[in-house]
GROMACS .gro file of C-alpha atoms in nm:
model
  514
    1MET     CA    1   9.784  11.891   4.544
    2ILE     CA    2   9.766  11.837   4.920
    3ASN     CA    3   9.754  12.165   5.112
    4LEU     CA    4   9.997  12.192   5.401
    5GLU     CA    5   9.933  12.441   5.677
    6CYS     CA    6  10.250  12.641   5.696
    7SER     CA    7  10.362  12.983   5.820
    8ILE     CA    8  10.641  13.147   5.618
    9LEU     CA    9  10.841  13.459   5.686
   10LEU     CA   10  10.956  13.608   5.355
   11ALA     CA   11  11.234  13.871   5.363
   12GLU     CA   12  11.271  14.061   5.033
   13ASP     CA   13  11.364  14.429   4.994
   14ASP     CA   14  11.227  14.473   4.640
   15PRO     CA   15  10.850  14.541   4.678
   16PHE     CA   16  10.762  14.424   4.325
   17GLN     CA   17  10.948  14.093   4.360
   18ARG     CA   18  10.815  14.054   4.714
   19GLU     CA   19  10.458  14.071   4.583
   20LEU     CA   20  10.531  13.821   4.307
   21LEU     CA   21  10.690  13.576   4.552
   22VAL     CA   22  10.389  13.598   4.788
   23ARG     CA   23  10.153  13.529   4.495
   24ALA     CA   24  10.363  13.231   4.386
   25LEU     CA   25  10.345  13.078   4.736
   26VAL     CA   26   9.975  13.144   4.800
   27SER     CA   27   9.868  13.024   4.453
   28SER     CA   28  10.056  12.699   4.513
   29ASN     CA   29   9.901  12.634   4.857
   30SER     CA   30   9.588  12.808   4.984
   31SER     CA   31   9.670  12.706   5.343
   32VAL     CA   32  10.001  12.892   5.352
   33LYS     CA   33  10.034  13.206   5.563
   34VAL     CA   34  10.302  13.446   5.447
   35THR     CA   35  10.443  13.728   5.659
   36THR     CA   36  10.680  13.969   5.483
   37ALA     CA   37  10.978  14.177   5.589
   38SER     CA   38  11.126  14.450   5.368
   39ASN     CA   39  11.467  14.471   5.536
   40GLY     CA   40  11.695  14.300   5.788
   41GLU     CA   41  11.579  14.506   6.087
   42GLU     CA   42  11.216  14.420   6.019
   43LEU     CA   43  11.311  14.052   5.976
   44PHE     CA   44  11.476  14.041   6.319
   45GLU     CA   45  11.185  14.220   6.484
   46LEU     CA   46  10.931  13.973   6.341
   47LEU     CA   47  11.144  13.680   6.460
   48ARG     CA   48  11.130  13.819   6.815
   49GLU     CA   49  10.750  13.834   6.805
   50LYS     CA   50  10.661  13.480   6.691
   51THR     CA   51  10.787  13.158   6.536
   52TYR     CA   52  10.753  13.033   6.179
   53ASP     CA   53  10.773  12.703   5.994
   54CYS     CA   54  11.018  12.835   5.733
   55LEU     CA   55  11.220  13.146   5.647
   56VAL     CA   56  11.276  13.254   5.286
   57ILE     CA   57  11.547  13.521   5.284
   58ASP     CA   58  11.695  13.728   5.005
   59CYS     CA   59  12.071  13.698   5.046
   60ASN     CA   60  12.135  14.065   4.979
   61MET     CA   61  11.933  14.335   5.152
   62PRO     CA   62  12.171  14.633   5.190
   63PRO     CA   63  12.334  14.715   5.414
   64LEU     CA   64  12.320  14.347   5.520
   65GLY     CA   65  12.460  14.059   5.320
   66VAL     CA   66  12.416  13.685   5.338
   67LYS     CA   67  12.633  13.630   5.648
   68GLU     CA   68  12.471  13.913   5.846
   69LEU     CA   69  12.120  13.794   5.753
   70ILE     CA   70  12.122  13.413   5.751
   71GLY     CA   71  12.409  13.387   6.000
   72SER     CA   72  12.256  13.632   6.248
   73ALA     CA   73  12.182  13.526   6.606
   74ALA     CA   74  11.810  13.601   6.560
   75VAL     CA   75  11.783  13.363   6.263
   76ARG     CA   76  11.986  13.090   6.434
   77ARG     CA   77  11.777  13.111   6.752
   78CYS     CA   78  11.445  13.074   6.571
   79GLY     CA   79  11.519  12.706   6.498
   80CYS     CA   80  11.329  12.688   6.168
   81PRO     CA   81  11.474  12.596   5.827
   82VAL     CA   82  11.604  12.877   5.608
   83ILE     CA   83  11.585  12.886   5.227
   84ALA     CA   84  11.831  13.131   5.079
   85MET     CA   85  11.727  13.317   4.764
   86SER     CA   86  11.927  13.540   4.530
   87SER     CA   87  11.925  13.676   4.179
   88CYS     CA   88  12.302  13.628   4.180
   89GLU     CA   89  12.398  13.273   4.101
   90ASP     CA   90  12.764  13.315   4.185
   91GLN     CA   91  12.896  12.998   4.348
   92GLY     CA   92  13.039  13.199   4.635
   93VAL     CA   93  12.692  13.327   4.732
   94VAL     CA   94  12.556  12.972   4.737
   95ILE     CA   95  12.844  12.851   4.954
   96ASP     CA   96  12.816  13.145   5.194
   97SER     CA   97  12.443  13.091   5.236
   98VAL     CA   98  12.484  12.720   5.316
   99ARG     CA   99  12.776  12.787   5.551
  100SER     CA  100  12.566  13.051   5.728
  101GLY     CA  101  12.291  12.797   5.796
  102ALA     CA  102  12.058  12.778   5.495
  103VAL     CA  103  11.922  12.432   5.419
  104ASP     CA  104  11.854  12.513   5.054
  105PHE     CA  105  11.935  12.775   4.791
  106VAL     CA  106  11.689  12.893   4.523
  107PRO     CA  107  11.775  13.122   4.230
  108LYS     CA  108  11.526  13.408   4.241
  109TYR     CA  109  11.423  13.352   3.876
  110ASP     CA  110  11.319  12.996   3.962
  111ALA     CA  111  11.147  13.113   4.281
  112LEU     CA  112  10.918  13.336   4.080
  113HIS     CA  113  10.826  13.053   3.845
  114ALA     CA  114  10.503  12.862   3.918
  115SER     CA  115  10.526  12.635   4.225
  116PHE     CA  116  10.904  12.600   4.236
  117LEU     CA  117  10.953  12.799   4.557
  118TRP     CA  118  10.659  12.629   4.730
  119ASP     CA  119  10.796  12.283   4.641
  120CYS     CA  120  11.123  12.376   4.809
  121VAL     CA  121  10.942  12.512   5.117
  122ARG     CA  122  10.719  12.204   5.141
  123LYS     CA  123  11.016  11.968   5.134
  124VAL     CA  124  11.222  12.148   5.401
  125VAL     CA  125  10.917  12.195   5.629
  126ALA     CA  126  10.817  11.829   5.593
  127ARG     CA  127  11.174  11.721   5.667
  128LYS     CA  128  11.189  11.952   5.971
  129ARG     CA  129  10.860  11.814   6.104
  130ARG     CA  130  10.976  11.455   6.056
  131ASN     CA  131  11.299  11.531   6.238
  132ASP     CA  132  11.112  11.705   6.520
  133GLU     CA  133  10.876  11.408   6.559
  134GLU     CA  134  11.169  11.166   6.563
  135ARG     CA  135  11.336  11.375   6.835
  136ARG     CA  136  11.013  11.374   7.036
  137GLN     CA  137  10.984  10.998   7.000
  138ILE     CA  138  11.345  10.954   7.111
  139ALA     CA  139  11.284  11.183   7.409
  140ARG     CA  140  10.972  10.986   7.500
  141ARG     CA  141  11.161  10.657   7.476
  142GLN     CA  142  11.443  10.795   7.689
  143LYS     CA  143  11.193  10.913   7.948
  144GLN     CA  144  11.024  10.573   7.947
  145LEU     CA  145  11.358  10.397   7.983
  146GLU     CA  146  11.457  10.628   8.269
  147SER     CA  147  11.123  10.560   8.435
  148LEU     CA  148  11.164  10.185   8.394
  149ALA     CA  149  11.517  10.204   8.532
  150GLN     CA  150  11.391  10.384   8.843
  151THR     CA  151  11.053  10.213   8.894
  152ASP     CA  152  10.973   9.878   9.047
  153PRO     CA  153  10.755   9.702   8.785
  154LEU     CA  154  10.558   9.498   9.039
  155THR     CA  155  10.443   9.779   9.269
  156GLY     CA  156  10.473  10.085   9.044
  157LEU     CA  157  10.678  10.256   9.315
  158LEU     CA  158  11.026  10.399   9.275
  159ASN     CA  159  11.304  10.147   9.327
  160ARG     CA  160  11.614  10.145   9.545
  161ARG     CA  161  11.828  10.278   9.261
  162SER     CA  162  11.606  10.586   9.240
  163PHE     CA  163  11.645  10.645   9.612
  164ASP     CA  164  12.022  10.604   9.597
  165ARG     CA  165  12.033  10.859   9.317
  166ARG     CA  166  11.825  11.104   9.518
  167LEU     CA  167  12.044  11.053   9.824
  168MET     CA  168  12.361  11.099   9.621
  169GLU     CA  169  12.233  11.424   9.469
  170ASN     CA  170  12.127  11.548   9.811
  171THR     CA  171  12.466  11.466   9.965
  172LYS     CA  172  12.665  11.607   9.674
  173ASP     CA  173  12.480  11.938   9.664
  174GLY     CA  174  12.430  11.969  10.040
  175HIS     CA  175  12.071  12.029   9.938
  176ASN     CA  176  11.825  12.161  10.198
  177THR     CA  177  11.486  12.248  10.056
  178GLY     CA  178  11.364  12.408  10.377
  179SER     CA  179  11.062  12.175  10.368
  180SER     CA  180  11.009  11.934  10.655
  181PHE     CA  181  10.944  11.567  10.588
  182ALA     CA  182  10.940  11.226  10.751
  183CYS     CA  183  11.095  10.890  10.663
  184ILE     CA  184  10.834  10.616  10.702
  185MET     CA  185  10.935  10.250  10.667
  186PHE     CA  186  10.671   9.979  10.611
  187ASP     CA  187  10.715   9.603  10.632
  188VAL     CA  188  10.443   9.349  10.548
  189ASP     CA  189  10.407   9.120  10.849
  190HIS     CA  190  10.461   8.744  10.802
  191PHE     CA  191  10.509   8.788  10.427
  192LYS     CA  192  10.719   8.473  10.401
  193SER     CA  193  10.426   8.263  10.522
  194ILE     CA  194  10.213   8.397  10.234
  195ASN     CA  195  10.475   8.285   9.983
  196ASP     CA  196  10.516   7.950  10.158
  197GLN     CA  197  10.144   7.880  10.183
  198TYR     CA  198  10.009   8.018   9.855
  199GLY     CA  199  10.313   8.054   9.629
  200HIS     CA  200  10.516   8.345   9.496
  201ALA     CA  201  10.239   8.457   9.260
  202ALA     CA  202  10.023   8.523   9.565
  203GLY     CA  203  10.310   8.712   9.725
  204ASP     CA  204  10.340   8.924   9.411
  205ALA     CA  205   9.965   8.998   9.424
  206VAL     CA  206  10.003   9.118   9.783
  207LEU     CA  207  10.298   9.342   9.701
  208SER     CA  208  10.117   9.484   9.399
  209ALA     CA  209   9.810   9.565   9.612
  210VAL     CA  210  10.029   9.729   9.878
  211GLY     CA  211  10.200   9.938   9.609
  212ARG     CA  212   9.864  10.060   9.476
  213ALA     CA  213   9.746  10.148   9.826
  214ILE     CA  214  10.061  10.346   9.902
  215ARG     CA  215  10.044  10.533   9.571
  216SER     CA  216   9.681  10.626   9.637
  217ALA     CA  217   9.775  10.780   9.973
  218LEU     CA  218  10.069  10.990   9.850
  219GLY     CA  219  10.058  11.366   9.825
  220PRO     CA  220  10.208  11.562   9.533
  221GLU     CA  221  10.536  11.620   9.721
  222ASP     CA  222  10.570  11.265   9.857
  223ALA     CA  223  10.787  10.986   9.719
  224ALA     CA  224  10.749  10.612   9.780
  225PHE     CA  225  11.005  10.339   9.716
  226ARG     CA  226  11.007   9.963   9.720
  227TRP     CA  227  11.297   9.924   9.957
  228GLY     CA  228  11.348   9.554   9.905
  229GLY     CA  229  11.141   9.238   9.937
  230GLU     CA  230  10.831   9.330  10.139
  231GLU     CA  231  10.972   9.659  10.274
  232PHE     CA  232  10.863  10.002  10.154
  233LEU     CA  233  10.992  10.352  10.224
  234VAL     CA  234  10.787  10.672  10.202
  235LEU     CA  235  10.936  11.020  10.215
  236ARG     CA  236  10.636  11.213  10.338
  237ALA     CA  237  10.615  11.593  10.319
  238CYS     CA  238  10.471  11.714  10.650
  239ARG     CA  239  10.495  12.010  10.881
  240GLN     CA  240  10.506  11.829  11.215
  241PHE     CA  241  10.594  11.493  11.367
  242GLY     CA  242  10.236  11.428  11.475
  243GLU     CA  243  10.112  11.471  11.120
  244SER     CA  244  10.351  11.205  10.990
  245TYR     CA  245  10.263  10.967  11.277
  246VAL     CA  246   9.889  11.002  11.211
  247TRP     CA  247   9.935  10.956  10.834
  248ALA     CA  248  10.144  10.642  10.886
  249ASN     CA  249   9.885  10.498  11.123
  250GLU     CA  250   9.603  10.562  10.875
  251LEU     CA  251   9.798  10.392  10.596
  252ARG     CA  252   9.865  10.098  10.830
  253ARG     CA  253   9.490  10.072  10.889
  254MET     CA  254   9.422  10.095  10.515
  255LEU     CA  255   9.664   9.811  10.444
  256SER     CA  256   9.503   9.590  10.709
  257ALA     CA  257   9.165   9.642  10.541
  258LEU     CA  258   9.284   9.571  10.184
  259PRO     CA  259   9.076   9.313   9.995
  260ILE     CA  260   9.348   9.098   9.836
  261ARG     CA  261   9.239   8.800   9.627
  262VAL     CA  262   9.509   8.545   9.549
  263SER     CA  263   9.495   8.241   9.323
  264THR     CA  264   9.527   7.899   9.482
  265GLU     CA  265   9.507   7.542   9.356
  266SER     CA  266   9.147   7.524   9.478
  267GLY     CA  267   9.048   7.849   9.306
  268GLY     CA  268   9.103   8.167   9.503
  269LYS     CA  269   9.133   8.299   9.854
  270ASP     CA  270   9.103   8.634  10.026
  271VAL     CA  271   9.420   8.724  10.214
  272LYS     CA  272   9.444   8.982  10.490
  273ILE     CA  273   9.773   9.147  10.578
  274THR     CA  274   9.910   9.371  10.848
  275SER     CA  275  10.218   9.590  10.849
  276SER     CA  276  10.474   9.716  11.096
  277VAL     CA  277  10.573  10.079  11.053
  278GLY     CA  278  10.867  10.294  11.165
  279VAL     CA  279  10.866  10.675  11.151
  280GLU     CA  280  11.145  10.930  11.184
  281PHE     CA  281  11.067  11.300  11.147
  282VAL     CA  282  11.350  11.475  10.966
  283GLY     CA  283  11.224  11.833  10.985
  284CYS     CA  284  11.396  12.075  10.747
  285ALA     CA  285  11.730  11.893  10.747
  286GLY     CA  286  11.844  11.732  10.425
  287LEU     CA  287  11.798  11.363  10.355
  288GLU     CA  288  12.067  11.159  10.530
  289PRO     CA  289  12.124  10.780  10.567
  290THR     CA  290  12.084  10.815  10.945
  291ALA     CA  291  11.718  10.911  10.900
  292ILE     CA  292  11.653  10.587  10.710
  293GLU     CA  293  11.839  10.385  10.972
  294ARG     CA  294  11.629  10.537  11.249
  295ALA     CA  295  11.304  10.470  11.065
  296ASP     CA  296  11.425  10.113  11.012
  297GLN     CA  297  11.500  10.068  11.383
  298ALA     CA  298  11.158  10.206  11.471
  299MET     CA  299  11.001   9.957  11.229
  300TYR     CA  300  11.186   9.669  11.395
  301LEU     CA  301  11.060   9.792  11.732
  302ALA     CA  302  10.706   9.772  11.590
  303LYS     CA  303  10.769   9.416  11.474
  304GLY     CA  304  10.926   9.317  11.803
  305SER     CA  305  10.644   9.460  12.013
  306GLY     CA  306  10.354   9.281  11.850
  307ARG     CA  307  10.343   9.391  11.482
  308ASN     CA  308  10.056   9.576  11.310
  309ARG     CA  309  10.152   9.902  11.475
  310VAL     CA  310  10.344  10.226  11.425
  311CYS     CA  311  10.658  10.308  11.622
  312THR     CA  312  10.877  10.617  11.601
  313TRP     CA  313  11.247  10.678  11.654
  314PRO     CA  314  11.182  10.849  11.991
  315MET     CA  315  10.993  10.535  12.095
  316VAL     CA  316  11.311  10.336  12.038
  317GLY     CA  317  11.485  10.541  12.306
  318ILE     CA  318  11.185  10.514  12.537
  319ASP     CA  319  11.176  10.137  12.491
  320ARG     CA  320  11.544  10.109  12.576
  321ALA     CA  321  11.494  10.320  12.889
  322LEU     CA  322  11.193  10.111  12.988
  323HIS     CA  323  11.393   9.788  12.962
  324ARG     CA  324  11.681   9.932  13.163
  325VAL     CA  325  11.454  10.051  13.446
  326ALA     CA  326  11.235   9.738  13.440
  327GLY     CA  327  11.549   9.533  13.488
  328LEU     CA  328  11.647   9.709  13.810
  329PRO     CA  329  11.661   9.458  14.098
  330LYS     CA  330  11.476   9.673  14.355
  331GLY     CA  331  11.232   9.960  14.379
  332SER     CA  332  10.860  10.027  14.403
  333PRO     CA  333  10.656  10.109  14.091
  334ALA     CA  334  10.661  10.475  14.196
  335ASP     CA  335  11.042  10.468  14.227
  336ARG     CA  336  11.077  10.301  13.889
  337ARG     CA  337  10.846  10.562  13.741
  338GLU     CA  338  11.074  10.838  13.866
  339GLU     CA  339  11.379  10.656  13.729
  340PHE     CA  340  11.211  10.600  13.395
  341ILE     CA  341  11.109  10.966  13.360
  342ALA     CA  342  11.465  11.072  13.442
  343GLU     CA  343  11.599  10.835  13.173
  344CYS     CA  344  11.360  10.979  12.911
  345GLN     CA  345  11.384  11.344  13.015
  346LYS     CA  346  11.602  11.465  12.728
  347GLY     CA  347  11.377  11.316  12.461
  348LEU     CA  348  11.053  11.464  12.594
  349GLY     CA  349  10.889  11.797  12.518
  350MET     CA  350  10.746  12.025  12.783
  351THR     CA  351  10.386  11.912  12.730
  352GLN     CA  352  10.485  11.545  12.746
  353ARG     CA  353  10.680  11.601  13.069
  354LYS     CA  354  10.388  11.783  13.230
  355GLN     CA  355  10.145  11.512  13.124
  356ILE     CA  356  10.342  11.227  13.277
  357THR     CA  357  10.453  11.416  13.590
  358GLU     CA  358  10.242  11.706  13.720
  359HIS     CA  359   9.918  11.597  13.557
  360CYS     CA  360   9.950  11.234  13.667
  361GLU     CA  361  10.036  11.335  14.022
  362LYS     CA  362   9.730  11.561  14.044
  363VAL     CA  363   9.507  11.288  13.901
  364ALA     CA  364   9.644  11.035  14.152
  365ARG     CA  365   9.564  11.262  14.446
  366LEU     CA  366   9.215  11.344  14.317
  367ALA     CA  367   9.141  10.977  14.237
  368ILE     CA  368   9.225  10.884  14.597
  369GLU     CA  369   8.991  11.157  14.727
  370ILE     CA  370   8.708  11.042  14.498
  371GLY     CA  371   8.777  10.682  14.600
  372GLU     CA  372   8.758  10.773  14.968
  373ALA     CA  373   8.428  10.951  14.906
  374MET     CA  374   8.301  10.627  14.748
  375GLY     CA  375   8.423  10.424  15.045
  376VAL     CA  376   8.721  10.265  14.873
  377GLU     CA  377   8.973  10.124  15.120
  378SER     CA  378   9.326   9.984  15.094
  379PRO     CA  379   9.451   9.796  14.887
  380ALA     CA  380   9.207   9.944  14.632
  381GLU     CA  381   9.323  10.291  14.737
  382ASP     CA  382   9.682  10.197  14.658
  383GLN     CA  383   9.570  10.067  14.319
  384LEU     CA  384   9.393  10.400  14.251
  385SER     CA  385   9.711  10.586  14.340
  386GLN     CA  386   9.917  10.373  14.103
  387ALA     CA  387   9.658  10.407  13.825
  388GLY     CA  388   9.663  10.786  13.863
  389LEU     CA  389  10.042  10.810  13.865
  390PHE     CA  390  10.083  10.589  13.557
  391HIS     CA  391   9.762  10.654  13.359
  392ASP     CA  392   9.919  10.901  13.111
  393LEU     CA  393  10.263  10.741  13.092
  394GLY     CA  394  10.179  10.629  12.737
  395LYS     CA  395  10.171  10.993  12.623
  396CYS     CA  396  10.549  11.002  12.633
  397ILE     CA  397  10.541  10.815  12.301
  398LEU     CA  398  10.310  11.069  12.133
  399PRO     CA  399  10.457  11.362  11.940
  400GLY     CA  400  10.440  11.679  12.145
  401ASP     CA  401  10.278  11.879  11.864
  402LEU     CA  402   9.985  11.636  11.863
  403LEU     CA  403   9.933  11.679  12.237
  404GLU     CA  404   9.950  12.057  12.200
  405LYS     CA  405   9.707  12.086  11.911
  406ALA     CA  406   9.451  12.360  11.965
  407GLY     CA  407   9.090  12.270  11.897
  408PRO     CA  408   8.928  11.931  11.848
  409LEU     CA  409   9.123  11.634  11.718
  410SER     CA  410   9.032  11.469  11.390
  411ALA     CA  411   8.909  11.108  11.399
  412ALA     CA  412   9.252  10.990  11.280
  413GLU     CA  413   9.432  11.198  11.543
  414LYS     CA  414   9.200  11.073  11.817
  415ARG     CA  415   9.275  10.713  11.722
  416VAL     CA  416   9.645  10.779  11.776
  417VAL     CA  417   9.596  10.963  12.106
  418ASP     CA  418   9.364  10.690  12.236
  419GLN     CA  419   9.640  10.435  12.180
  420ALA     CA  420   9.832  10.604  12.462
  421SER     CA  421   9.615  10.430  12.722
  422THR     CA  422   9.703  10.086  12.586
  423GLU     CA  423  10.070  10.180  12.553
  424GLY     CA  424  10.071  10.325  12.904
  425ALA     CA  425   9.912  10.010  13.045
  426GLN     CA  426  10.180   9.790  12.885
  427MET     CA  427  10.460  10.017  13.005
  428SER     CA  428  10.312  10.027  13.358
  429LEU     CA  429  10.296   9.649  13.374
  430LYS     CA  430  10.667   9.629  13.288
  431LEU     CA  431  10.743   9.876  13.568
  432GLY     CA  432  10.568   9.654  13.823
  433VAL     CA  433  10.230   9.826  13.856
  434ASP     CA  434   9.950   9.619  14.011
  435SER     CA  435   9.745   9.432  13.747
  436THR     CA  436   9.417   9.588  13.870
  437ALA     CA  437   9.564   9.937  13.828
  438VAL     CA  438   9.694   9.841  13.484
  439GLU     CA  439   9.344   9.732  13.381
  440ALA     CA  440   9.202  10.064  13.501
  441ILE     CA  441   9.460  10.249  13.287
  442ARG     CA  442   9.373  10.032  12.987
  443GLN     CA  443   8.999  10.097  13.015
  444GLN     CA  444   8.997  10.463  13.113
  445ARG     CA  445   8.918  10.583  12.758
  446MET     CA  446   8.628  10.344  12.695
  447LEU     CA  447   8.324  10.549  12.592
  448ALA     CA  448   8.069  10.330  12.765
  449CYS     CA  449   8.043  10.364  13.142
  450GLY     CA  450   7.817  10.076  13.236
  451ASP     CA  451   7.876   9.816  13.501
  452GLU     CA  452   8.138   9.638  13.286
  453VAL     CA  453   8.382   9.926  13.347
  454PRO     CA  454   8.570   9.866  13.676
  455ALA     CA  455   8.517  10.119  13.953
  456ALA     CA  456   8.885  10.216  13.941
  457ALA     CA  457   8.859  10.302  13.570
  458SER     CA  458   8.542  10.507  13.634
  459ILE     CA  459   8.710  10.703  13.913
  460LEU     CA  460   9.026  10.752  13.705
  461ARG     CA  461   8.827  10.884  13.411
  462VAL     CA  462   8.645  11.147  13.617
  463ALA     CA  463   8.964  11.254  13.795
  464ASP     CA  464   9.157  11.278  13.467
  465ALA     CA  465   8.886  11.487  13.298
  466PHE     CA  466   8.847  11.722  13.595
  467VAL     CA  467   9.220  11.787  13.632
  468ALA     CA  468   9.261  11.836  13.254
  469MET     CA  469   8.980  12.093  13.239
  470THR     CA  470   9.097  12.293  13.542
  471THR     CA  471   9.468  12.303  13.454
  472ASP     CA  472   9.649  12.537  13.215
  473HIS     CA  473   9.732  12.369  12.885
  474PRO     CA  474   9.807  12.482  12.527
  475TYR     CA  475   9.517  12.303  12.356
  476GLY     CA  476   9.218  12.483  12.506
  477PRO     CA  477   9.091  12.730  12.767
  478THR     CA  478   9.118  12.653  13.137
  479ARG     CA  479   8.777  12.609  13.303
  480SER     CA  480   8.665  12.696  13.651
  481ILE     CA  481   8.577  12.421  13.899
  482GLU     CA  482   8.208  12.494  13.845
  483GLU     CA  483   8.240  12.479  13.464
  484ALA     CA  484   8.434  12.153  13.483
  485GLN     CA  485   8.168  12.001  13.710
  486GLN     CA  486   7.893  12.109  13.471
  487GLU     CA  487   8.072  11.958  13.173
  488ILE     CA  488   8.124  11.628  13.354
  489GLU     CA  489   7.761  11.629  13.467
  490ARG     CA  490   7.646  11.672  13.106
  491GLN     CA  491   7.812  11.338  13.029
  492ARG     CA  492   7.650  11.156  13.321
  493GLY     CA  493   7.573  10.797  13.228
  494ARG     CA  494   7.748  10.829  12.892
  495GLN     CA  495   8.116  10.908  12.939
  496PHE     CA  496   8.124  10.927  13.320
  497HIS     CA  497   7.977  10.692  13.579
  498PRO     CA  498   7.709  10.853  13.802
  499ARG     CA  499   7.862  10.721  14.125
  500ALA     CA  500   8.201  10.871  14.043
  501ILE     CA  501   8.038  11.206  13.949
  502ASP     CA  502   7.843  11.216  14.274
  503ALA     CA  503   8.155  11.130  14.474
  504LEU     CA  504   8.346  11.414  14.303
  505ALA     CA  505   8.063  11.659  14.375
  506GLY     CA  506   8.045  11.553  14.739
  507MET     CA  507   8.420  11.576  14.782
  508LEU     CA  508   8.432  11.927  14.629
  509SER     CA  509   8.139  12.036  14.844
  510ARG     CA  510   8.314  11.923  15.164
  511ARG     CA  511   8.636  12.089  15.049
  512ASN     CA  512   8.452  12.420  14.997
  513ALA     CA  513   8.279  12.389  15.332
  514ALA     CA  514   8.609  12.336  15.507
   0.00000   0.00000   0.00000
């Protein structure tokens, strides 16, 4: 006989028969565990405390009969098979027990005989376990089918159908989770050329590698979709716009460094890819199609402005304003700067506005003073003025929360902020700034300060640092003139050029003397 681990709840009001029934069950299977109840109330209480594999219930335990016992809510809720048992073999009792929910009926005389009762229990428990396993298998298959229906098999990411379902549920319920997130759209640059040059199998290898990279970068609350072809969408949980921008830029860098090996007719080849990225910060608003459209437009701006970069929806507006102002028939660079700032005013935060207006104007004035102390004359003086006025123009594309961050920036955040110099140089060139001034803007954040750094860039760097340290700002304490000078002096020959430092010191000394 094969022992079957089984827990049985036996309800029998006659103590003598109850003892005999327990002995019959235990003698038939040493692995059985029998719990007993002497009346209906005790039966219901035991059912509230734990679950059992099988119930064996006497159909008549006054004042309760078969319908009140087997048909009770407590017995129905327990979900385990019930074997009805009675010393009365009237056909009506059998029918009532089956109608009430019993899966089998056993005459009590037979139940007391040898292994008869255990054989009945074993059969109904085995059948219940088979049915439960079949239901679990069906549930697993359904879950697998649902997953396959919503997952892109090539990349392992969710597919467009899954996104549409999420969007439909969000729209239908008016759902707002209160959690902020960003829509981030990725597109693999020049993907068609990979297919054309190496074949579609190589293209599939690239998409598969991109899918793995995206999955590895996701957080527990993020969702990533293959949007179509070589485009991907990430819904990224984040608290602020700057966080989503930095994350997107780091993923872009990761994709550009991916080692992708594709098969070719001559064996194999390593393929490098880049991606263009668009970001729209949604905040705590619910998911709407407009957010995807804006991320898509930002991605196309990234593709149209050189690829392998991250653009945001606010940058789309800034780019449009830049093109409008750059197309004006007349006006000096300074006039165009004023016009451009006015065009962008509504889309800028307070810190961004101060950076590209007050801060730049102070830096321009100080750069001219340092330049004069170094003997710089016109037109170089005019170039210094332009470089100062435009040097932080690129910060209008940075999220305000990133500019306002208290404390030191992470390496990833610094990479994003440092891009502002390059962006500002390109924007300045479009607004008609002198090429020498543009080069000074481009090189102002270079760490080395040797002879290869133009004098204008060296002057601009010192002026920018001094003004930043001595001006109120949200990301750190304001320093006195003496403290700012000491900090700049500590970086002599490393971050700041000695000649520019000496010129600043001389200029400040003359100012104090006057």
